[in-house]
């Protein structure tokens, strides 16, 4: 009976060890599955965080590019406005110079015309003076008889080629 009891105890102890081993194996498998699930969750979270970080970085990059593009457009607009203003000023200056040149040419033409008219008047005066000098040369000397009436005739007739003498 002792041997049977010892064998029964031994069988019970073996069964207990097997159950304990099975329980340990089940706990180990549960722990491995829990660790696997936790690792999957950590991996999923890491991927989500990496994706979110990449999206944020991409958004920031796009915003920076847009700001840079706006700055470049503003600079281009300023440069175009400056160029347009410079062209406008140059056109005004060119127009002022053209107008001044036209005014100077007009004044020169007026001066040339005045000089021409003055030269013509002087030529007429010179011709008249020469005519008078010729007419005077044809007069008899002042002390000659009839010299006064000849002078009067010359003066009234404008040098002999004008109106008839007044009697």
Coordinates of N, CA and C in Angstrom, one line a residue, residues 38-118:
X38 N 1.9 44.2 -28.1 CA 2.4 45.5 -27.6 C 3.5 46.0 -28.6
X39 N 4.3 45.1 -29.2 CA 5.3 45.5 -30.2 C 4.6 46.0 -31.4
X40 N 3.5 45.3 -31.8 CA 2.7 45.7 -33.0 C 2.1 47.1 -32.8
X41 N 1.6 47.4 -31.6 CA 1.0 48.7 -31.2 C 2.1 49.7 -31.2
X42 N 3.3 49.4 -30.7 CA 4.4 50.4 -30.7 C 4.8 50.7 -32.1
X43 N 4.9 49.6 -32.9 CA 5.3 49.8 -34.3 C 4.3 50.7 -35.0
X44 N 3.0 50.4 -34.8 CA 1.9 51.2 -35.5 C 2.0 52.6 -35.0
X45 N 2.2 52.9 -33.7 CA 2.3 54.2 -33.2 C 3.5 55.0 -33.8
X46 N 4.6 54.2 -33.9 CA 5.8 54.8 -34.4 C 5.6 55.2 -35.9
X47 N 5.0 54.3 -36.6 CA 4.7 54.6 -38.0 C 3.7 55.9 -38.1
X48 N 2.7 55.9 -37.3 CA 1.8 57.0 -37.3 C 2.5 58.3 -36.9
X49 N 3.3 58.3 -35.9 CA 4.1 59.5 -35.5 C 5.0 59.9 -36.6
X50 N 5.7 58.9 -37.3 CA 6.6 59.3 -38.4 C 5.8 59.9 -39.5
X51 N 4.6 59.3 -39.9 CA 3.8 59.9 -40.9 C 3.3 61.3 -40.6
X52 N 2.9 61.5 -39.4 CA 2.5 62.8 -38.9 C 3.6 63.8 -39.0
X53 N 4.8 63.4 -38.6 CA 6.0 64.2 -38.6 C 6.3 64.6 -40.0
X54 N 6.2 63.6 -40.9 CA 6.5 63.9 -42.3 C 5.5 64.9 -42.9
X55 N 4.2 64.6 -42.6 CA 3.2 65.6 -43.1 C 3.4 67.0 -42.6
X56 N 3.8 67.1 -41.3 CA 4.0 68.4 -40.7 C 5.3 69.1 -41.4
X57 N 6.3 68.3 -41.6 CA 7.5 68.8 -42.2 C 7.2 69.2 -43.7
X58 N 6.4 68.4 -44.4 CA 6.0 68.8 -45.7 C 5.1 70.0 -45.7
X59 N 4.2 70.2 -44.8 CA 3.4 71.4 -44.7 C 4.2 72.6 -44.4
X60 N 5.2 72.5 -43.5 CA 6.1 73.6 -43.2 C 6.9 74.0 -44.4
X61 N 7.4 72.9 -45.1 CA 8.2 73.2 -46.3 C 7.4 73.9 -47.4
X62 N 6.1 73.5 -47.6 CA 5.2 74.1 -48.6 C 4.9 75.5 -48.2
X63 N 4.7 75.8 -46.9 CA 4.5 77.1 -46.4 C 5.7 78.0 -46.6
X64 N 6.9 77.5 -46.3 CA 8.1 78.2 -46.5 C 8.3 78.5 -48.0
X65 N 8.0 77.6 -48.9 CA 8.1 77.8 -50.3 C 7.1 78.8 -50.8
X66 N 5.9 78.8 -50.3 CA 4.9 79.8 -50.7 C 5.3 81.2 -50.2
X67 N 5.8 81.2 -49.0 CA 6.3 82.6 -48.5 C 7.4 83.1 -49.4
X68 N 8.4 82.2 -49.7 CA 9.5 82.6 -50.5 C 9.0 83.0 -51.9
X69 N 8.0 82.3 -52.5 CA 7.5 82.7 -53.8 C 6.8 84.0 -53.7
X70 N 6.0 84.3 -52.6 CA 5.4 85.6 -52.4 C 6.4 86.7 -52.3
X71 N 7.5 86.4 -51.6 CA 8.5 87.5 -51.5 C 9.2 87.7 -52.8
X72 N 9.4 86.7 -53.6 CA 10.0 86.9 -54.9 C 9.0 87.7 -55.8
X73 N 7.7 87.3 -55.7 CA 6.8 88.1 -56.5 C 6.7 89.5 -56.1
X74 N 6.8 89.8 -54.8 CA 6.7 91.2 -54.3 C 8.0 91.9 -54.8
X75 N 9.1 91.2 -54.7 CA 10.4 91.9 -55.2 C 10.3 92.2 -56.7
X76 N 9.8 91.2 -57.4 CA 9.6 91.4 -58.9 C 8.7 92.6 -59.2
X77 N 7.6 92.6 -58.4 CA 6.6 93.8 -58.6 C 7.3 95.1 -58.3
X78 N 8.1 95.1 -57.2 CA 8.8 96.4 -56.9 C 9.8 96.7 -58.0
X79 N 10.5 95.7 -58.5 CA 11.5 96.0 -59.5 C 10.8 96.5 -60.8
X80 N 9.6 95.9 -61.1 CA 8.9 96.3 -62.3 C 8.4 97.8 -62.1
X81 N 7.9 98.1 -60.9 CA 7.4 99.4 -60.6 C 8.5 100.4 -60.7
X82 N 9.7 100.1 -60.2 CA 10.9 101.0 -60.3 C 11.3 101.2 -61.7
X83 N 11.3 100.1 -62.5 CA 11.7 100.2 -63.9 C 10.6 101.1 -64.7
X84 N 9.4 100.9 -64.4 CA 8.3 101.7 -65.0 C 8.5 103.2 -64.6
X85 N 8.8 103.4 -63.4 CA 8.9 104.8 -62.9 C 10.2 105.4 -63.6
X86 N 11.2 104.6 -63.7 CA 12.5 105.1 -64.4 C 12.2 105.4 -65.8
X87 N 11.4 104.5 -66.5 CA 11.1 104.7 -67.9 C 10.2 106.0 -68.1
X88 N 9.3 106.2 -67.1 CA 8.4 107.3 -67.2 C 9.2 108.6 -67.0
X89 N 10.1 108.6 -66.1 CA 11.0 109.8 -65.8 C 11.8 110.1 -67.1
X90 N 12.4 109.0 -67.6 CA 13.2 109.2 -68.8 C 12.4 109.7 -70.0
X91 N 11.2 109.2 -70.1 CA 10.3 109.7 -71.2 C 10.0 111.2 -71.0
X92 N 9.7 111.5 -69.7 CA 9.4 113.0 -69.4 C 10.7 113.8 -69.7
X93 N 11.8 113.3 -69.3 CA 13.1 114.1 -69.6 C 13.3 114.2 -71.1
X94 N 13.1 113.1 -71.8 CA 13.3 113.1 -73.2 C 12.3 114.1 -73.9
X95 N 11.1 114.1 -73.4 CA 10.1 115.1 -74.0 C 10.5 116.5 -73.6
X96 N 11.0 116.7 -72.4 CA 11.4 118.1 -72.1 C 12.6 118.5 -72.9
X97 N 13.5 117.6 -73.2 CA 14.6 117.9 -74.0 C 14.2 118.2 -75.5
X98 N 13.2 117.4 -76.0 CA 12.7 117.6 -77.3 C 12.0 118.9 -77.4
X99 N 11.2 119.3 -76.4 CA 10.5 120.6 -76.4 C 11.5 121.7 -76.3
X100 N 12.6 121.6 -75.5 CA 13.6 122.6 -75.4 C 14.3 122.8 -76.7
X101 N 14.6 121.7 -77.4 CA 15.3 121.7 -78.7 C 14.3 122.4 -79.7
X102 N 13.1 122.1 -79.7 CA 12.1 122.7 -80.6 C 12.1 124.2 -80.3
X103 N 12.0 124.6 -79.0 CA 12.0 126.0 -78.7 C 13.3 126.7 -79.1
X104 N 14.4 126.1 -78.9 CA 15.7 126.7 -79.3 C 15.7 126.8 -80.9
X105 N 15.2 125.8 -81.6 CA 15.2 125.9 -83.1 C 14.2 127.0 -83.5
X106 N 13.1 127.1 -82.8 CA 12.1 128.2 -83.2 C 12.8 129.6 -82.9
X107 N 13.4 129.7 -81.7 CA 14.1 131.0 -81.4 C 15.2 131.3 -82.4
X108 N 15.9 130.2 -82.8 CA 17.0 130.4 -83.8 C 16.4 130.9 -85.2
X109 N 15.3 130.2 -85.6 CA 14.6 130.6 -86.8 C 14.1 132.0 -86.7
X110 N 13.5 132.4 -85.6 CA 13.0 133.8 -85.4 C 14.2 134.8 -85.5
X111 N 15.3 134.4 -84.8 CA 16.5 135.3 -84.8 C 17.0 135.4 -86.3
X112 N 17.1 134.3 -87.0 CA 17.5 134.3 -88.4 C 16.6 135.1 -89.2
X113 N 15.3 135.0 -89.0 CA 14.3 135.8 -89.8 C 14.5 137.3 -89.5
X114 N 14.6 137.6 -88.2 CA 14.8 139.0 -87.8 C 16.1 139.5 -88.4
X115 N 17.2 138.7 -88.4 CA 18.4 139.2 -89.0 C 18.3 139.4 -90.5
X116 N 17.6 138.5 -91.1 CA 17.3 138.6 -92.6 C 16.6 139.9 -92.9
X117 N 15.5 140.1 -92.1 CA 14.7 141.3 -92.3 C 15.5 142.6 -92.0
X118 N 16.3 142.5 -91.0 CA 17.2 143.6 -90.7 C 18.2 143.9 -91.8

